[in-house]
mmCIF file with all atom_site columns, C-alpha atoms and ligand atoms in Angstrom:
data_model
loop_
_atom_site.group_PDB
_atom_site.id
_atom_site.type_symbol
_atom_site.label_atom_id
_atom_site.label_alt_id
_atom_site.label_comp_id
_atom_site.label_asym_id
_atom_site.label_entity_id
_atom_site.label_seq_id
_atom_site.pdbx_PDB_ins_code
_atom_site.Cartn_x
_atom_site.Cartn_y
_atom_site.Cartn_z
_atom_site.occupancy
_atom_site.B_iso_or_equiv
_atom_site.pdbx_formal_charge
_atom_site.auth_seq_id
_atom_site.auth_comp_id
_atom_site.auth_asym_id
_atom_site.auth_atom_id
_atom_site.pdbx_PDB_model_num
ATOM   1   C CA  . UNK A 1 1   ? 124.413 76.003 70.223  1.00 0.00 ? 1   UNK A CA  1
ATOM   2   C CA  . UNK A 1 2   ? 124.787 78.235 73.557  1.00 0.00 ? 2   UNK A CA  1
ATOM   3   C CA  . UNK A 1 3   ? 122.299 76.901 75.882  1.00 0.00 ? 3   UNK A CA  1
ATOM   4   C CA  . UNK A 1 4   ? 121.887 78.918 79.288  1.00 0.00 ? 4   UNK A CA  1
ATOM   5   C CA  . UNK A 1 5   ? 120.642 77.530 82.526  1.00 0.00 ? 5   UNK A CA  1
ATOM   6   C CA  . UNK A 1 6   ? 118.266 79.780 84.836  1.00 0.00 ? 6   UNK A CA  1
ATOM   7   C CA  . UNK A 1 7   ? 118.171 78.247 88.151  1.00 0.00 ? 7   UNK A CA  1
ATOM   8   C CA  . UNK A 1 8   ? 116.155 79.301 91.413  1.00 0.00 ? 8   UNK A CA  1
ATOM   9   C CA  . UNK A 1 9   ? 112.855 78.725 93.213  1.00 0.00 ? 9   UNK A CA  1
ATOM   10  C CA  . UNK A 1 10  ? 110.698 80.349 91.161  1.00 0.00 ? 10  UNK A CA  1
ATOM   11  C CA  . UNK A 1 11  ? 107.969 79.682 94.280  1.00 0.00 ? 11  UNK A CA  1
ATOM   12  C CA  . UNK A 1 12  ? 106.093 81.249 92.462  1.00 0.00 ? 12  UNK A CA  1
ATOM   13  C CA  . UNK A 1 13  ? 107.402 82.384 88.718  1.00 0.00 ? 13  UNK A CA  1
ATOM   14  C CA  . UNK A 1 14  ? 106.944 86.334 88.568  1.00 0.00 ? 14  UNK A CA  1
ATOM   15  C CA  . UNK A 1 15  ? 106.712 89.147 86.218  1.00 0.00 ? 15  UNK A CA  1
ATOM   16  C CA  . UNK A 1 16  ? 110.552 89.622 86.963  1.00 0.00 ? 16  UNK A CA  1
ATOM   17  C CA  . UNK A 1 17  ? 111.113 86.306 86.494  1.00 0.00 ? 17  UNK A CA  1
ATOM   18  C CA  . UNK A 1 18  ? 109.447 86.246 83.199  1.00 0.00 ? 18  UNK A CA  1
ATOM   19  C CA  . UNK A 1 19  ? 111.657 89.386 81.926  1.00 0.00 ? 19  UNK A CA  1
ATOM   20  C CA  . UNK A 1 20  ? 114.590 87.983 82.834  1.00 0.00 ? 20  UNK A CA  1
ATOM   21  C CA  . UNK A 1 21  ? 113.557 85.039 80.487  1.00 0.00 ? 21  UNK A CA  1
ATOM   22  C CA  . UNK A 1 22  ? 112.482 87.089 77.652  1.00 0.00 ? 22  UNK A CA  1
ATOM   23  C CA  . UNK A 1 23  ? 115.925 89.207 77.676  1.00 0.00 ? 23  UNK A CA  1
ATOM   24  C CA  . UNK A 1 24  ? 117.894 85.731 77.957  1.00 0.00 ? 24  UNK A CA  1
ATOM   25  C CA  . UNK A 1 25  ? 116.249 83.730 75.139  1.00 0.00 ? 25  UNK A CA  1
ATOM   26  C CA  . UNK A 1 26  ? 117.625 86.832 72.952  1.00 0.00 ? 26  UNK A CA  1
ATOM   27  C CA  . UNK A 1 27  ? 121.006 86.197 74.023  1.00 0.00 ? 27  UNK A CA  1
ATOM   28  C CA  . UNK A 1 28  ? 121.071 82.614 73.751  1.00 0.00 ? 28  UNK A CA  1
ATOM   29  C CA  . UNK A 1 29  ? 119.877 79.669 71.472  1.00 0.00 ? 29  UNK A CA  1
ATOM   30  C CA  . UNK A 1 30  ? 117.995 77.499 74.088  1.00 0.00 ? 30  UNK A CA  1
ATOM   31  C CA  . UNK A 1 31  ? 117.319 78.532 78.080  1.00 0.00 ? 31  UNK A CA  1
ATOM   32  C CA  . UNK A 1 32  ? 115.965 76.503 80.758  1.00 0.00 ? 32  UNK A CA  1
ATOM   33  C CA  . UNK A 1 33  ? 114.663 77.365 83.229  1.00 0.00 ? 33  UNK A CA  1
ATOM   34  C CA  . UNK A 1 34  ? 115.236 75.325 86.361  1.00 0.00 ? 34  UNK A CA  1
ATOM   35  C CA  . UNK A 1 35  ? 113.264 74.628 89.633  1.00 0.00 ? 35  UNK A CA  1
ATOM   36  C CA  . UNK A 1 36  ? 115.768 73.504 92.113  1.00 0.00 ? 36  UNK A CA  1
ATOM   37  C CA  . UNK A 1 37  ? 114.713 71.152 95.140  1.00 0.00 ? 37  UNK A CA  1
ATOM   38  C CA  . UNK A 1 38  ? 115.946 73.004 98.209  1.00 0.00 ? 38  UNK A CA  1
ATOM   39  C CA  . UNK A 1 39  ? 114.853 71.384 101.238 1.00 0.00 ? 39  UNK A CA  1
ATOM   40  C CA  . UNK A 1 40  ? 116.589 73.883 102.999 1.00 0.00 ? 40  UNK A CA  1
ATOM   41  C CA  . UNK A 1 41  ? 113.792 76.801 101.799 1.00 0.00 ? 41  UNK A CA  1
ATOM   42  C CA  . UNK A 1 42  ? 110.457 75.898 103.377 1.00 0.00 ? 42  UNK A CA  1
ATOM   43  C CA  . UNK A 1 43  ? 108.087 76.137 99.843  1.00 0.00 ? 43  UNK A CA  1
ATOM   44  C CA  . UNK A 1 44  ? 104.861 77.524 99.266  1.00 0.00 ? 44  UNK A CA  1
ATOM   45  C CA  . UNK A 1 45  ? 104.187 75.729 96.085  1.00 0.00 ? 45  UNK A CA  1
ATOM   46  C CA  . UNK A 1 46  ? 105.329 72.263 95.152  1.00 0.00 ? 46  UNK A CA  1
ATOM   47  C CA  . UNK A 1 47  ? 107.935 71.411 92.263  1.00 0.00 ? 47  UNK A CA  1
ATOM   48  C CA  . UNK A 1 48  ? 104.869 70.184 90.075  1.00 0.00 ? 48  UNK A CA  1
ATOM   49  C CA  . UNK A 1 49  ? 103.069 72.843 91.149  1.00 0.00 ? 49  UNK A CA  1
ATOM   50  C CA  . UNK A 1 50  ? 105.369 75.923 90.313  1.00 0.00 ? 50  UNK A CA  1
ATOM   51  C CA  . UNK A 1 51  ? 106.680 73.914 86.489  1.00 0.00 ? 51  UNK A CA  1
ATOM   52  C CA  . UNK A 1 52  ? 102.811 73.716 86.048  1.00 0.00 ? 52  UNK A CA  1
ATOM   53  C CA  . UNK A 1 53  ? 102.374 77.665 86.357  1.00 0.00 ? 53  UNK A CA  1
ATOM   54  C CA  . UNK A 1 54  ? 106.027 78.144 84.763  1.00 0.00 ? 54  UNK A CA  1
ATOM   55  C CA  . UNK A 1 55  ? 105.007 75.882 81.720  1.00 0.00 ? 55  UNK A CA  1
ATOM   56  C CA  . UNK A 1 56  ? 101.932 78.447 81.126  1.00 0.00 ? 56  UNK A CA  1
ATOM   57  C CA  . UNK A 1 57  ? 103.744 81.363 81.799  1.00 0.00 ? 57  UNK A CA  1
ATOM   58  C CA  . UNK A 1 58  ? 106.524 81.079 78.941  1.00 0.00 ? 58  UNK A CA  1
ATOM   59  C CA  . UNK A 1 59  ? 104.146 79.471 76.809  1.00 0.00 ? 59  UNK A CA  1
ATOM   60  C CA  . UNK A 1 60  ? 104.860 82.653 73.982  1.00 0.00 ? 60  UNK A CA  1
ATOM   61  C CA  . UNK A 1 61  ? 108.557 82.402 74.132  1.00 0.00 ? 61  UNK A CA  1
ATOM   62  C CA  . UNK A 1 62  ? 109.906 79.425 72.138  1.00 0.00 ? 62  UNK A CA  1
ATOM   63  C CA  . UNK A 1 63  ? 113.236 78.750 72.862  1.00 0.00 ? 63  UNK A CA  1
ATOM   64  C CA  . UNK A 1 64  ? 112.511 78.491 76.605  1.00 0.00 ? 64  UNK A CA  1
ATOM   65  C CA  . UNK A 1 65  ? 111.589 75.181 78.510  1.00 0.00 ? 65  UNK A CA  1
ATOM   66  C CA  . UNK A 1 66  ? 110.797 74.558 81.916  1.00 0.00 ? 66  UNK A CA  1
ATOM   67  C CA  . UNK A 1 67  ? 112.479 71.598 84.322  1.00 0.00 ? 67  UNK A CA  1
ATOM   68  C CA  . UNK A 1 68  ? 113.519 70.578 87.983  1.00 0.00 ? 68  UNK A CA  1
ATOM   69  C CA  . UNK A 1 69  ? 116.937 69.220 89.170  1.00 0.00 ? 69  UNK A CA  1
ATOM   70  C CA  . UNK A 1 70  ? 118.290 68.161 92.730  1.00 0.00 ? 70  UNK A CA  1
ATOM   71  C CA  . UNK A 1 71  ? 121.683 68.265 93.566  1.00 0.00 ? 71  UNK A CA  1
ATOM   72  C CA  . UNK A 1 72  ? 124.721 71.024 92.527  1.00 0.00 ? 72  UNK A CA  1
ATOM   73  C CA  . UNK A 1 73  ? 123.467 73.880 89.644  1.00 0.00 ? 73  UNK A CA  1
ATOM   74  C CA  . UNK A 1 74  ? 127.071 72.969 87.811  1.00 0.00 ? 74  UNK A CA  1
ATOM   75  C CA  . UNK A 1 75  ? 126.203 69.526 87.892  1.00 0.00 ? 75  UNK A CA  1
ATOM   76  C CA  . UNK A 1 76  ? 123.003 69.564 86.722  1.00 0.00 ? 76  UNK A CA  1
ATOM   77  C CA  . UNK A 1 77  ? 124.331 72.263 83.974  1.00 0.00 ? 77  UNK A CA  1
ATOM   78  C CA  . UNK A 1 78  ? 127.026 69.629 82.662  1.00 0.00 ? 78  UNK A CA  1
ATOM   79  C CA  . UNK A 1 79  ? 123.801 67.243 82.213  1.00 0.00 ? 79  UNK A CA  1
ATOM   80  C CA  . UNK A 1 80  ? 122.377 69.640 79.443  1.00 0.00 ? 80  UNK A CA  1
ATOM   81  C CA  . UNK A 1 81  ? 125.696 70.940 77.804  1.00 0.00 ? 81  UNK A CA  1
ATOM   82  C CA  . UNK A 1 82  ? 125.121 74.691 79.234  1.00 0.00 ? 82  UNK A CA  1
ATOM   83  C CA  . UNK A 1 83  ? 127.892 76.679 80.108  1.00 0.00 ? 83  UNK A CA  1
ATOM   84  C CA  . UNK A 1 84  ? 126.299 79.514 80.926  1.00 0.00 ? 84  UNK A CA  1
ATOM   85  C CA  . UNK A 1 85  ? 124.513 80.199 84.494  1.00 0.00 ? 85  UNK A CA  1
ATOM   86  C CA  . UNK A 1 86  ? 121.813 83.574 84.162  1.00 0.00 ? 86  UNK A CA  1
ATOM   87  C CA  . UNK A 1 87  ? 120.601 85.378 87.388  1.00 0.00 ? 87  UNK A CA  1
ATOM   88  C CA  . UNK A 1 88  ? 118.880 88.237 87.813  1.00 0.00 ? 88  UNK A CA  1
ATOM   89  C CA  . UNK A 1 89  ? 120.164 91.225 90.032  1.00 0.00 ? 89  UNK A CA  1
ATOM   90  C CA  . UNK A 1 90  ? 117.267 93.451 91.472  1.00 0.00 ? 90  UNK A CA  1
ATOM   91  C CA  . UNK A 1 91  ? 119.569 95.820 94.466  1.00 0.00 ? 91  UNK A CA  1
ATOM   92  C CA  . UNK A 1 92  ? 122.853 96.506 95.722  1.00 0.00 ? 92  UNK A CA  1
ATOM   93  C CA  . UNK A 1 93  ? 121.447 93.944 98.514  1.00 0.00 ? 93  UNK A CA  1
ATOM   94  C CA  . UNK A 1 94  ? 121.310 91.225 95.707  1.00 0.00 ? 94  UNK A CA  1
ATOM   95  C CA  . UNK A 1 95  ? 124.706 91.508 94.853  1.00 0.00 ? 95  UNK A CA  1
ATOM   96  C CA  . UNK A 1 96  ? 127.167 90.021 97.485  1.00 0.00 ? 96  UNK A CA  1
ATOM   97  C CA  . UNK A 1 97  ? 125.270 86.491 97.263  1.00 0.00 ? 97  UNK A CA  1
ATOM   98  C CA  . UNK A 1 98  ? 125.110 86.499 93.950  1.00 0.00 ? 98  UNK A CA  1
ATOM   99  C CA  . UNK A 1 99  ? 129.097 87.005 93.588  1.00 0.00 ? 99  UNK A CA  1
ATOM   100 C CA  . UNK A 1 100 ? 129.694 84.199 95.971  1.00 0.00 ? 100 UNK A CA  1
ATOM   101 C CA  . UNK A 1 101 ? 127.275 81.573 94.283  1.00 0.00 ? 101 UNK A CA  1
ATOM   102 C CA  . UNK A 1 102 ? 128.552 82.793 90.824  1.00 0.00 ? 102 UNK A CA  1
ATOM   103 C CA  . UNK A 1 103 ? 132.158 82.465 92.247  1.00 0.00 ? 103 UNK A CA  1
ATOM   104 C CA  . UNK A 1 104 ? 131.803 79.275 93.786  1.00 0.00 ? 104 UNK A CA  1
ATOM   105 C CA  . UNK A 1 105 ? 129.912 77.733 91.073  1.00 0.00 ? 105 UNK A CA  1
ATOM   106 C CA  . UNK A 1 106 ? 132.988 78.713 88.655  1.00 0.00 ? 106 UNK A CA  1
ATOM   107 C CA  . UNK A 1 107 ? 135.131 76.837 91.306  1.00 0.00 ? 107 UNK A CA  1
ATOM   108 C CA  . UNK A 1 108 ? 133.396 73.719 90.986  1.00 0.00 ? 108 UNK A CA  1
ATOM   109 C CA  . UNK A 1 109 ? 132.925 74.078 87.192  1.00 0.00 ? 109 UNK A CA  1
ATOM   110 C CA  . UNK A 1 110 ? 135.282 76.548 85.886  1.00 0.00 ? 110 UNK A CA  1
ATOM   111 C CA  . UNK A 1 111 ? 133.845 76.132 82.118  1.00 0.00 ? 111 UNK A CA  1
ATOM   112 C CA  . UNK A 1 112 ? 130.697 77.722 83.547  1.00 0.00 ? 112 UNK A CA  1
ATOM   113 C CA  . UNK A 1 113 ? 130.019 81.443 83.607  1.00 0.00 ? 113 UNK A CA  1
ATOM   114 C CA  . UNK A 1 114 ? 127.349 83.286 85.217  1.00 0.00 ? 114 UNK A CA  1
ATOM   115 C CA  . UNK A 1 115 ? 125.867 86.330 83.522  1.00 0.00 ? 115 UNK A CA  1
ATOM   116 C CA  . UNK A 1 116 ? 123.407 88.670 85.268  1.00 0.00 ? 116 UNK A CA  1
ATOM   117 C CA  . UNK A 1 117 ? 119.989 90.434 83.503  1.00 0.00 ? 117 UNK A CA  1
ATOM   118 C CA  . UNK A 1 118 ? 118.402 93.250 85.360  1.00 0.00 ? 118 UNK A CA  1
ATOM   119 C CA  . UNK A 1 119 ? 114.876 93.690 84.523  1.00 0.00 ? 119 UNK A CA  1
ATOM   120 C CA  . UNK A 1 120 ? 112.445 96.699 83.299  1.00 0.00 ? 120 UNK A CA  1
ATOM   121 C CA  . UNK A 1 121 ? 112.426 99.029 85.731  1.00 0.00 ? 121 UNK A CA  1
ATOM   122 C CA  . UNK A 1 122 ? 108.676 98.342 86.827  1.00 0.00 ? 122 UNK A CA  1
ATOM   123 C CA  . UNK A 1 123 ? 109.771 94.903 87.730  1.00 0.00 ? 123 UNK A CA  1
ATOM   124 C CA  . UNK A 1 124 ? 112.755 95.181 89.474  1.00 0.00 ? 124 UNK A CA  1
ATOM   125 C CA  . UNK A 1 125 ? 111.192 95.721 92.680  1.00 0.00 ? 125 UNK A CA  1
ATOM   126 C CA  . UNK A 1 126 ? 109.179 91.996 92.415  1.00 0.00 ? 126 UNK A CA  1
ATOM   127 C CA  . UNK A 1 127 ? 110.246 89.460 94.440  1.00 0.00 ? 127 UNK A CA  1
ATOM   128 C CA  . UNK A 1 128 ? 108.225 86.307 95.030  1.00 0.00 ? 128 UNK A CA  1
ATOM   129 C CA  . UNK A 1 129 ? 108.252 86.239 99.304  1.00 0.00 ? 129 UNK A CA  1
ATOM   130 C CA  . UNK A 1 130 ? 106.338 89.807 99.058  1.00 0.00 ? 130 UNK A CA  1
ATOM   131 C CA  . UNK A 1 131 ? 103.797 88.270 96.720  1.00 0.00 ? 131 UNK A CA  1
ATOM   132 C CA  . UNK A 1 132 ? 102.814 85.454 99.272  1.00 0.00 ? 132 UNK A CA  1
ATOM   133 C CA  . UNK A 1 133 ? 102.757 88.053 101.448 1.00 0.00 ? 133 UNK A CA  1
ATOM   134 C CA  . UNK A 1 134 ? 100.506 90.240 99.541  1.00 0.00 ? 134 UNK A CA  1
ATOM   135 C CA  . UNK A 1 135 ? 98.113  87.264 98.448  1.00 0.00 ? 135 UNK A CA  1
ATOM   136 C CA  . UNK A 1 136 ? 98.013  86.146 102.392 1.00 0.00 ? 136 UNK A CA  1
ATOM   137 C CA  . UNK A 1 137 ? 97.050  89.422 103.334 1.00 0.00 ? 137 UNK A CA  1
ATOM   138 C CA  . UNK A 1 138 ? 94.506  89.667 100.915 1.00 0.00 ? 138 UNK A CA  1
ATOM   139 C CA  . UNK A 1 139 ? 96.010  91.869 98.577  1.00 0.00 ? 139 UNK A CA  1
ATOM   140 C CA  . UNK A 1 140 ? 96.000  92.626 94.639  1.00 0.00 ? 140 UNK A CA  1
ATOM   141 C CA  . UNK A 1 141 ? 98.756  90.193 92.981  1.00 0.00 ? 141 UNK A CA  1
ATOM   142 C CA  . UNK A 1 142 ? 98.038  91.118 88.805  1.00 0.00 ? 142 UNK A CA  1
ATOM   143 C CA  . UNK A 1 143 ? 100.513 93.541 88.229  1.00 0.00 ? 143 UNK A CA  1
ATOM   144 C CA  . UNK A 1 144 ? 103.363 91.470 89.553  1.00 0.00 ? 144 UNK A CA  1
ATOM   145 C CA  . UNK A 1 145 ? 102.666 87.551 88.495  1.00 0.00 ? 145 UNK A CA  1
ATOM   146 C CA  . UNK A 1 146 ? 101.285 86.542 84.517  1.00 0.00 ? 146 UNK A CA  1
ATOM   147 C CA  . UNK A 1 147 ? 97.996  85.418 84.475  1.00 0.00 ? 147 UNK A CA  1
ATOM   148 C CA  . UNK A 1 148 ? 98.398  82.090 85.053  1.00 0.00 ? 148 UNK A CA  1
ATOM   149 C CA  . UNK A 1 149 ? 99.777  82.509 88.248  1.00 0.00 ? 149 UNK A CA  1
ATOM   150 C CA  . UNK A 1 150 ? 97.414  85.093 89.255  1.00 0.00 ? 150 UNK A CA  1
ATOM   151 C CA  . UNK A 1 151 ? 94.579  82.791 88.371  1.00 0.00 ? 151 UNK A CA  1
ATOM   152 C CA  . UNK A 1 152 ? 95.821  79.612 90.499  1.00 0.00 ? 152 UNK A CA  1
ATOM   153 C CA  . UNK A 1 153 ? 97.104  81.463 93.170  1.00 0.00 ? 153 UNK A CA  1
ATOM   154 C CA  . UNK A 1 154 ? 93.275  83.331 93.930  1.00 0.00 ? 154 UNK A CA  1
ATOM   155 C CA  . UNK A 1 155 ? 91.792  80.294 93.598  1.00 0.00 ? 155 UNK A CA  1
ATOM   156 C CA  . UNK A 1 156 ? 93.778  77.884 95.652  1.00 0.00 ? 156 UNK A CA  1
ATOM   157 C CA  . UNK A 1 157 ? 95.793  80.103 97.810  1.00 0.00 ? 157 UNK A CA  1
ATOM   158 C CA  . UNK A 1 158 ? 94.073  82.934 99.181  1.00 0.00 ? 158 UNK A CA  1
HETATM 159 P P1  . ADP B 2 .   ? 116.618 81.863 94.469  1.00 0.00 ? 201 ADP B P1  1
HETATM 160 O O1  . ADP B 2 .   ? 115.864 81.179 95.563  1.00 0.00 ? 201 ADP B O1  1
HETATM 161 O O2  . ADP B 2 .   ? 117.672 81.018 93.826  1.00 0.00 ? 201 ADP B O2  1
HETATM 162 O O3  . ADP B 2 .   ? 117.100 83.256 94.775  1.00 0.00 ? 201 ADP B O3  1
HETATM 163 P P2  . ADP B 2 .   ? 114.467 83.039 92.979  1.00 0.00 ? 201 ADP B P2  1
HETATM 164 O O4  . ADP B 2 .   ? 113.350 82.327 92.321  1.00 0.00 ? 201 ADP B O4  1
HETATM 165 O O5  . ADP B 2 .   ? 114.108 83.873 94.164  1.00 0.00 ? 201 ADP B O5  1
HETATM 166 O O6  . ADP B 2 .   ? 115.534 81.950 93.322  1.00 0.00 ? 201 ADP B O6  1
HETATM 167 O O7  . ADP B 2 .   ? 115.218 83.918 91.920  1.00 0.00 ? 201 ADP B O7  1
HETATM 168 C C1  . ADP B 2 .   ? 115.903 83.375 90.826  1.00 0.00 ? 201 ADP B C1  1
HETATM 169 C C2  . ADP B 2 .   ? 116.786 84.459 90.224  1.00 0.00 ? 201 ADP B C2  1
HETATM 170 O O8  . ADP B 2 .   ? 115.972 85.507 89.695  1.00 0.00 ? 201 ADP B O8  1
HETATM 171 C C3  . ADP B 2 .   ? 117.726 85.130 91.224  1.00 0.00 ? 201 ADP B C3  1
HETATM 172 O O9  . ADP B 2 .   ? 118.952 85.406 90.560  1.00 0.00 ? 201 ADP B O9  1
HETATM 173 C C4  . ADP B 2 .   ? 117.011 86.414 91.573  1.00 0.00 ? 201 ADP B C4  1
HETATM 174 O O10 . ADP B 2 .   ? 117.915 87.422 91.968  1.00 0.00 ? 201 ADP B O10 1
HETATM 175 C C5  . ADP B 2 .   ? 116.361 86.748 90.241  1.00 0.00 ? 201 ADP B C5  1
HETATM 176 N N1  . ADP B 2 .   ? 115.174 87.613 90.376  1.00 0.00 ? 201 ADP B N1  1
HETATM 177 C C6  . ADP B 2 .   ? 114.022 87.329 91.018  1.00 0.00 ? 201 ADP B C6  1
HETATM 178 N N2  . ADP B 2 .   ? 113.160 88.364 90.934  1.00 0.00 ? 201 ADP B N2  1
HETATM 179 C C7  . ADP B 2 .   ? 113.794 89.327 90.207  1.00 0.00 ? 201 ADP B C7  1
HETATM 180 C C8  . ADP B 2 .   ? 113.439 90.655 89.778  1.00 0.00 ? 201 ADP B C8  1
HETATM 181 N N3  . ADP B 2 .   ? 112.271 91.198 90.098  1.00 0.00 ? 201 ADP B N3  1
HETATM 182 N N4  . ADP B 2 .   ? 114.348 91.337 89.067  1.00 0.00 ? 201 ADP B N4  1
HETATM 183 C C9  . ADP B 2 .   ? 115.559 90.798 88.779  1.00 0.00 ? 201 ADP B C9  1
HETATM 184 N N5  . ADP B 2 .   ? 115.949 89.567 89.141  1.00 0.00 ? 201 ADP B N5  1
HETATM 185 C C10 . ADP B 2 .   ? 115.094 88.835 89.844  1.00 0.00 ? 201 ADP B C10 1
#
């Protein structure tokens, strides 16, 4: 069974986000999608808060559950027998961060692979520190979170 690993904030889970997801559980048998603790990133949504929204955004795809994990990506990866890391590449700006963390995660874990999705081209551009920045400035989230999101976010954010 080839079980992938998506790991990032997901603070909050997006309409990229979601694609990313939808492309990867046709690739692989089983994906998670993980909410890492980073107490270096100042949050806008707790971890409870953002699996909440996650857990009733994926709700249609069934090989994809939801989860949190402190502590190294690889490590946490060994816990669930994945071997496979997924990321999503929006730019060119995306890119050189996302070759170090995919080539230092191979150095701590050199079973583990990363693979990189790019999205529909409508979603690409979706990145979840504009959409707090949208929603605190009193603009129109819908087209760029699912429902869900939207729906929490107007009511207990704006
Ligand atoms: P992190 O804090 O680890 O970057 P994010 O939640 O911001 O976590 O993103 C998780 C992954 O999803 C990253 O690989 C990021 O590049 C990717 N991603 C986020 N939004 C998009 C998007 N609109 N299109 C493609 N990839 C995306």
């Amino acid at each position: 069974m080839k079980i992938a690993i998506y790991p990032g904030s997901f603070d909050p889970i997006t309409y990229g986000h979601l694609d990313i997801l939808e492309n990867a559980s046709k690739i692989f048998d089983k994906v998670i999608i993980a909410v890492a603790y980073n107490s270096a990133k100042r949050s806008f949504l707790t971890i409870e808060e953002r699996l909440k929204l996650i857990n009733e955004s994926i709700k249609d795809i069934p090989n994809v559950s939801a989860d949190s994990f402190e502590g190294l990506t690889v490590e946490y990866a060994k816990r669930q027998g994945a071997k496979v890391l997924i990321r999503g590449l929006r730019a060119v700006s995306d890119f050189e961060f996302e070759m170090q963390l995919s080539q230092t995660n191979s150095a701590l874990y050199d079973e583990i692979k990363t693979v990189f999705l790019t999205t529909k081209p409508e979603y690409n551009f979706i990145s979840s520190s504009t959409i707090k920045e949208i929603l605190q400035n009193g603009g129109d989230i819908s087209k760029f979170v699912p429902k869900p999101v939207y729906d929490y976010l107007t009511q207990n954010k704006q």
